Amino acid sequence: MALPSLAVSSPTGQLTGRGLDGCYRDGRRILSRCEVRAAGGEPLVVQGRLTGADRARFTGVIRRAGERGPDPEIRMERLRSADGTEQITFHSSAARPVRLPVEIHLGTDLADLGAVAVGLPGPELRAAVHGSGLRWSGRGAHATVTATPAPQDALASAGLLRWELELPPGGRRTIELHPRLEYGPGGQPAPAGRVGRIPVPGPRTAPTGPRARSERPPRSWSAARLECDDPRADALMAGSLDDLHGLLMRDPALPTDVFVAGGFPWRCGLAPAEALWTARMLLPLGTRLAAATLRTLARTQQATPGADFGRIPGPLRDSGPHAPPGCTGIEATLLFPAVLAEARRWGLPDHETERLLPAAERCLQWLRTATDPRGTDRGGYLPDPAPESPYRCETQAHAHRAALLGADLLDACGSPGAPALRDWAADLRTRFRTDFWVEDRTGGRPAALLTADGRPVPHLGATAAHLLDTGLLGGGTFAPGLLDAARTDQLARLLRAPVMDSGWGLRGLGAKESGYNPFGHRSGAVRVHETAVAVAGLAAAGHEAAAATLTRGVLDAAESFGHRLPEMFAGEQRTAGGVPAPHPAACRPAAVAAAGAVQILLAVAGLRPDVPAGTVAVRPLGNPPLGAMQLTGLTLAEQPFAVRISRLGMGMVEEAADGLQLGS
């Protein structure tokens, strides 16, 4: 994947036209079939693997009639890039010249990615010979494939190119394929956003996947590297950052600004909340991605006076069996000021902070306007997605963090409004600890939500982990949370219990709750993002053993996925010798899964920067779950930063910006 281009195949490398197989550009399938045959049969592919997020290598052998012994004399190497370009090389180990007939069957339907993803592709189009290849036309677009060297025969009716390759002893021959997409009159890129999005309430809807420029965006974070006693962690860090680079896109409104798309296949475009979560989790690698993502979303912010003024649009998202869908736009609106405030702590330059401050102020204004003004005993809670909707636990956590970090930001920039936000947050804490806490024989639990009439719904799920994510303030301290110390300890006990911890990560819904389904993407499946939020929050709250257990579980799960985690996987209980089961509808790669893996690995180091104050605190886990580790290539105050953690949990800064002092 190198958005807006991507290629999908099985490990054989053959594009069969079945399922999602194909090469895509701008959300259109420019090739659905690309099947190689040599010496009258298909190559026997012995290995297919990614060599990077944007390229794959397939190795096979060719068996010919009359060969003696078990050893093949012809091998094939097939290199494919995300844009569909291929180099197919045949190597001969024969002692005599070999004439090798090669056929490549090509076809396409020019279908939209969204239609293909839900099983509704179009009919295969008829090809025409075009130069040194083939061409297909349909619905305002044309796909072409050119070949080098030119084929000796081209059959348009069968979509077939043929060669007779002469391989000298020990020699090789290469065929190159170059697929291209062209737009005719009235043609345009297909939307590449999530299939079947639900419109956002209000006068505007979220963009469904902006078109990116053809040039690949540069990597917007530092080349971080992890070396530790457990080499699997090193591979997970490298694979996750590679996946994120494959998802990087340009904002068509201002192509110098980039963001990370949500994931393949459902969100190959701007997903506001996920883009902000990704930028936030990658702050230790620099603030450039956060600044560009914030600028991109500021341009989508509601500018029309009214109840939605200041809100960032976003689609609705399923919330499982016990709640109606929630609005990702509300989550993004609350994340915006928090990400800006934390980016400033990591070293976002003052001029960038000042440039983005007005948009953050509008988000905070929307927050104060949207909290329930009806004077009921739920006054001050934030409904999601509409005024008569439930009050979700995680939404109140996002709102509380936005208020406190937003107040911190306003004070730092000399803007008014900070005391009122802190007073609102303090009042929310007082009421939340009564209204949202459900007492029971095990010590109590936070309610998943309050209904519009104030009734608590006590189901326990992974979204409760957001109560632990309070946000970073100055001096290496975190903002106060909605829960007091005793209730925080109780939540930590609940999250580390087997009903929540599958052994591979946190279940979306506890295994003993009604409606639990290990394959339910909001009702039991393990979501890497929420597990990452829990790991970081538990570590910050001092529950190091629980954080370490979840870290090891995710690392074990990542090994079974080739160190490239999907968005989610089944929440079935871990057993000896077992592996986590993939979820059939998961995005892979997925931005918040890849960034979540990075956050989990970095949480072990316990970095707490305050660049405006010129300090950084390093508070690693006392018993590091990965053993000794060294993190290099991080970025703090726009300068390289490196830290080493010993097996005893002692941290030592090895490289930092001049003038940056180690905090207590």
PDB file of N, CA, C and O in Angstrom, residues 28-65:
ATOM      1  N   ARG A  28     -10.274   3.045  -7.623  1.00  0.00           N
ATOM      2  CA  ARG A  28     -10.770   2.269  -8.754  1.00  0.00           C
ATOM      3  C   ARG A  28      -9.842   1.087  -8.998  1.00  0.00           C
ATOM      4  O   ARG A  28      -8.617   1.200  -8.879  1.00  0.00           O
ATOM      5  N   ARG A  29     -10.431  -0.059  -9.358  1.00  0.00           N
ATOM      6  CA  ARG A  29      -9.644  -1.252  -9.639  1.00  0.00           C
ATOM      7  C   ARG A  29      -9.187  -1.207 -11.095  1.00  0.00           C
ATOM      8  O   ARG A  29      -9.982  -1.387 -12.013  1.00  0.00           O
ATOM      9  N   ILE A  30      -7.881  -0.971 -11.298  1.00  0.00           N
ATOM     10  CA  ILE A  30      -7.365  -0.878 -12.668  1.00  0.00           C
ATOM     11  C   ILE A  30      -6.926  -2.229 -13.209  1.00  0.00           C
ATOM     12  O   ILE A  30      -6.773  -2.389 -14.412  1.00  0.00           O
ATOM     13  N   LEU A  31      -6.726  -3.196 -12.331  1.00  0.00           N
ATOM     14  CA  LEU A  31      -6.473  -4.576 -12.744  1.00  0.00           C
ATOM     15  C   LEU A  31      -7.144  -5.500 -11.737  1.00  0.00           C
ATOM     16  O   LEU A  31      -6.928  -5.368 -10.534  1.00  0.00           O
ATOM     17  N   SER A  32      -7.952  -6.407 -12.227  1.00  0.00           N
ATOM     18  CA  SER A  32      -8.519  -7.418 -11.335  1.00  0.00           C
ATOM     19  C   SER A  32      -7.872  -8.785 -11.582  1.00  0.00           C
ATOM     20  O   SER A  32      -7.858  -9.633 -10.688  1.00  0.00           O
ATOM     21  N   ARG A  33      -7.351  -8.986 -12.797  1.00  0.00           N
ATOM     22  CA  ARG A  33      -6.659 -10.242 -13.110  1.00  0.00           C
ATOM     23  C   ARG A  33      -5.275  -9.947 -13.655  1.00  0.00           C
ATOM     24  O   ARG A  33      -5.095  -9.084 -14.508  1.00  0.00           O
ATOM     25  N   CYS A  34      -4.308 -10.667 -13.152  1.00  0.00           N
ATOM     26  CA  CYS A  34      -2.955 -10.647 -13.700  1.00  0.00           C
ATOM     27  C   CYS A  34      -2.339 -11.993 -13.329  1.00  0.00           C
ATOM     28  O   CYS A  34      -1.698 -12.140 -12.287  1.00  0.00           O
ATOM     29  N   GLU A  35      -2.570 -12.998 -14.192  1.00  0.00           N
ATOM     30  CA  GLU A  35      -2.171 -14.372 -13.917  1.00  0.00           C
ATOM     31  C   GLU A  35      -1.068 -14.794 -14.885  1.00  0.00           C
ATOM     32  O   GLU A  35      -1.236 -14.723 -16.101  1.00  0.00           O
ATOM     33  N   VAL A  36       0.029 -15.219 -14.311  1.00  0.00           N
ATOM     34  CA  VAL A  36       1.194 -15.617 -15.096  1.00  0.00           C
ATOM     35  C   VAL A  36       1.185 -17.130 -15.283  1.00  0.00           C
ATOM     36  O   VAL A  36       0.950 -17.888 -14.331  1.00  0.00           O
ATOM     37  N   ARG A  37       1.436 -17.555 -16.514  1.00  0.00           N
ATOM     38  CA  ARG A  37       1.641 -18.964 -16.824  1.00  0.00           C
ATOM     39  C   ARG A  37       2.940 -19.083 -17.612  1.00  0.00           C
ATOM     40  O   ARG A  37       3.251 -18.227 -18.447  1.00  0.00           O
ATOM     41  N   ALA A  38       3.702 -20.117 -17.338  1.00  0.00           N
ATOM     42  CA  ALA A  38       4.974 -20.343 -18.035  1.00  0.00           C
ATOM     43  C   ALA A  38       5.126 -21.830 -18.307  1.00  0.00           C
ATOM     44  O   ALA A  38       4.757 -22.667 -17.459  1.00  0.00           O
ATOM     45  N   ALA A  39       5.632 -22.169 -19.478  1.00  0.00           N
ATOM     46  CA  ALA A  39       5.808 -23.565 -19.888  1.00  0.00           C
ATOM     47  C   ALA A  39       4.503 -24.338 -19.789  1.00  0.00           C
ATOM     48  O   ALA A  39       4.492 -25.524 -19.461  1.00  0.00           O
ATOM     49  N   GLY A  40       3.389 -23.662 -20.059  1.00  0.00           N
ATOM     50  CA  GLY A  40       2.093 -24.327 -20.112  1.00  0.00           C
ATOM     51  C   GLY A  40       1.398 -24.500 -18.781  1.00  0.00           C
ATOM     52  O   GLY A  40       0.303 -25.070 -18.730  1.00  0.00           O
ATOM     53  N   GLY A  41       1.972 -24.000 -17.673  1.00  0.00           N
ATOM     54  CA  GLY A  41       1.325 -24.165 -16.376  1.00  0.00           C
ATOM     55  C   GLY A  41       1.622 -22.988 -15.461  1.00  0.00           C
ATOM     56  O   GLY A  41       2.418 -22.100 -15.775  1.00  0.00           O
ATOM     57  N   GLU A  42       0.956 -22.991 -14.321  1.00  0.00           N
ATOM     58  CA  GLU A  42       1.197 -21.926 -13.348  1.00  0.00           C
ATOM     59  C   GLU A  42       2.496 -22.178 -12.611  1.00  0.00           C
ATOM     60  O   GLU A  42       2.845 -23.328 -12.314  1.00  0.00           O
ATOM     61  N   PRO A  43       3.237 -21.112 -12.279  1.00  0.00           N
ATOM     62  CA  PRO A  43       4.422 -21.295 -11.444  1.00  0.00           C
ATOM     63  C   PRO A  43       4.018 -21.866 -10.081  1.00  0.00           C
ATOM     64  O   PRO A  43       2.920 -21.597  -9.573  1.00  0.00           O
ATOM     65  N   LEU A  44       4.898 -22.662  -9.506  1.00  0.00           N
ATOM     66  CA  LEU A  44       4.708 -23.132  -8.146  1.00  0.00           C
ATOM     67  C   LEU A  44       5.366 -22.104  -7.226  1.00  0.00           C
ATOM     68  O   LEU A  44       6.594 -22.021  -7.140  1.00  0.00           O
ATOM     69  N   VAL A  45       4.552 -21.284  -6.580  1.00  0.00           N
ATOM     70  CA  VAL A  45       5.078 -20.208  -5.735  1.00  0.00           C
ATOM     71  C   VAL A  45       5.416 -20.781  -4.366  1.00  0.00           C
ATOM     72  O   VAL A  45       4.564 -21.371  -3.694  1.00  0.00           O
ATOM     73  N   VAL A  46       6.664 -20.624  -3.959  1.00  0.00           N
ATOM     74  CA  VAL A  46       7.131 -21.188  -2.693  1.00  0.00           C
ATOM     75  C   VAL A  46       7.200 -20.144  -1.598  1.00  0.00           C
ATOM     76  O   VAL A  46       7.301 -20.487  -0.414  1.00  0.00           O
ATOM     77  N   GLN A  47       7.150 -18.857  -1.974  1.00  0.00           N
ATOM     78  CA  GLN A  47       7.193 -17.810  -0.949  1.00  0.00           C
ATOM     79  C   GLN A  47       6.592 -16.532  -1.495  1.00  0.00           C
ATOM     80  O   GLN A  47       6.861 -16.132  -2.630  1.00  0.00           O
ATOM     81  N   GLY A  48       5.754 -15.908  -0.694  1.00  0.00           N
ATOM     82  CA  GLY A  48       5.223 -14.590  -1.004  1.00  0.00           C
ATOM     83  C   GLY A  48       5.234 -13.760   0.261  1.00  0.00           C
ATOM     84  O   GLY A  48       4.744 -14.194   1.304  1.00  0.00           O
ATOM     85  N   ARG A  49       5.826 -12.581   0.198  1.00  0.00           N
ATOM     86  CA  ARG A  49       5.927 -11.776   1.421  1.00  0.00           C
ATOM     87  C   ARG A  49       6.056 -10.298   1.077  1.00  0.00           C
ATOM     88  O   ARG A  49       6.502  -9.923  -0.007  1.00  0.00           O
ATOM     89  N   LEU A  50       5.635  -9.457   2.035  1.00  0.00           N
ATOM     90  CA  LEU A  50       5.873  -8.030   1.928  1.00  0.00           C
ATOM     91  C   LEU A  50       7.338  -7.750   2.224  1.00  0.00           C
ATOM     92  O   LEU A  50       7.886  -8.269   3.202  1.00  0.00           O
ATOM     93  N   THR A  51       7.955  -6.933   1.400  1.00  0.00           N
ATOM     94  CA  THR A  51       9.297  -6.447   1.719  1.00  0.00           C
ATOM     95  C   THR A  51       9.242  -5.014   2.213  1.00  0.00           C
ATOM     96  O   THR A  51      10.256  -4.425   2.565  1.00  0.00           O
ATOM     97  N   GLY A  52       8.080  -4.446   2.258  1.00  0.00           N
ATOM     98  CA  GLY A  52       7.794  -3.116   2.767  1.00  0.00           C
ATOM     99  C   GLY A  52       6.310  -2.896   2.622  1.00  0.00           C
ATOM    100  O   GLY A  52       5.613  -3.683   1.976  1.00  0.00           O
ATOM    101  N   ALA A  53       5.788  -1.818   3.226  1.00  0.00           N
ATOM    102  CA  ALA A  53       4.347  -1.580   3.124  1.00  0.00           C
ATOM    103  C   ALA A  53       3.906  -1.397   1.681  1.00  0.00           C
ATOM    104  O   ALA A  53       2.763  -1.683   1.341  1.00  0.00           O
ATOM    105  N   ASP A  54       4.821  -0.946   0.801  1.00  0.00           N
ATOM    106  CA  ASP A  54       4.440  -0.614  -0.568  1.00  0.00           C
ATOM    107  C   ASP A  54       5.000  -1.569  -1.611  1.00  0.00           C
ATOM    108  O   ASP A  54       4.982  -1.262  -2.803  1.00  0.00           O
ATOM    109  N   ARG A  55       5.498  -2.725  -1.209  1.00  0.00           N
ATOM    110  CA  ARG A  55       6.068  -3.648  -2.199  1.00  0.00           C
ATOM    111  C   ARG A  55       6.039  -5.083  -1.669  1.00  0.00           C
ATOM    112  O   ARG A  55       6.070  -5.314  -0.459  1.00  0.00           O
ATOM    113  N   ALA A  56       5.987  -6.023  -2.613  1.00  0.00           N
ATOM    114  CA  ALA A  56       5.927  -7.446  -2.257  1.00  0.00           C
ATOM    115  C   ALA A  56       6.811  -8.230  -3.223  1.00  0.00           C
ATOM    116  O   ALA A  56       7.056  -7.814  -4.365  1.00  0.00           O
ATOM    117  N   ARG A  57       7.264  -9.378  -2.739  1.00  0.00           N
ATOM    118  CA  ARG A  57       8.137 -10.242  -3.547  1.00  0.00           C
ATOM    119  C   ARG A  57       7.580 -11.663  -3.506  1.00  0.00           C
ATOM    120  O   ARG A  57       7.252 -12.186  -2.433  1.00  0.00           O
ATOM    121  N   PHE A  58       7.466 -12.277  -4.674  1.00  0.00           N
ATOM    122  CA  PHE A  58       6.967 -13.641  -4.797  1.00  0.00           C
ATOM    123  C   PHE A  58       8.038 -14.476  -5.507  1.00  0.00           C
ATOM    124  O   PHE A  58       8.570 -14.067  -6.544  1.00  0.00           O
ATOM    125  N   THR A  59       8.335 -15.616  -4.943  1.00  0.00           N
ATOM    126  CA  THR A  59       9.355 -16.501  -5.510  1.00  0.00           C
ATOM    127  C   THR A  59       8.708 -17.827  -5.874  1.00  0.00           C
ATOM    128  O   THR A  59       7.986 -18.419  -5.051  1.00  0.00           O
ATOM    129  N   GLY A  60       8.936 -18.291  -7.091  1.00  0.00           N
ATOM    130  CA  GLY A  60       8.360 -19.557  -7.526  1.00  0.00           C
ATOM    131  C   GLY A  60       9.297 -20.304  -8.449  1.00  0.00           C
ATOM    132  O   GLY A  60      10.386 -19.820  -8.805  1.00  0.00           O
ATOM    133  N   VAL A  61       8.903 -21.491  -8.828  1.00  0.00           N
ATOM    134  CA  VAL A  61       9.685 -22.312  -9.748  1.00  0.00           C
ATOM    135  C   VAL A  61       8.782 -22.756 -10.892  1.00  0.00           C
ATOM    136  O   VAL A  61       7.557 -22.827 -10.755  1.00  0.00           O
ATOM    137  N   ILE A  62       9.409 -23.036 -12.023  1.00  0.00           N
ATOM    138  CA  ILE A  62       8.702 -23.470 -13.225  1.00  0.00           C
ATOM    139  C   ILE A  62       9.102 -24.915 -13.506  1.00  0.00           C
ATOM    140  O   ILE A  62      10.292 -25.224 -13.634  1.00  0.00           O
ATOM    141  N   ARG A  63       8.127 -25.802 -13.568  1.00  0.00           N
ATOM    142  CA  ARG A  63       8.405 -27.194 -13.939  1.00  0.00           C
ATOM    143  C   ARG A  63       8.040 -27.383 -15.407  1.00  0.00           C
ATOM    144  O   ARG A  63       6.940 -27.037 -15.835  1.00  0.00           O
ATOM    145  N   ARG A  64       8.996 -27.939 -16.162  1.00  0.00           N
ATOM    146  CA  ARG A  64       8.791 -28.151 -17.599  1.00  0.00           C
ATOM    147  C   ARG A  64       8.717 -29.642 -17.898  1.00  0.00           C
ATOM    148  O   ARG A  64       9.320 -30.462 -17.189  1.00  0.00           O
ATOM    149  N   ALA A  65       7.990 -29.964 -18.927  1.00  0.00           N
ATOM    150  CA  ALA A  65       7.896 -31.362 -19.348  1.00  0.00           C
ATOM    151  C   ALA A  65       9.285 -31.877 -19.714  1.00  0.00           C
ATOM    152  O   ALA A  65      10.068 -31.196 -20.380  1.00  0.00           O
TER     153      ALA A  65
END
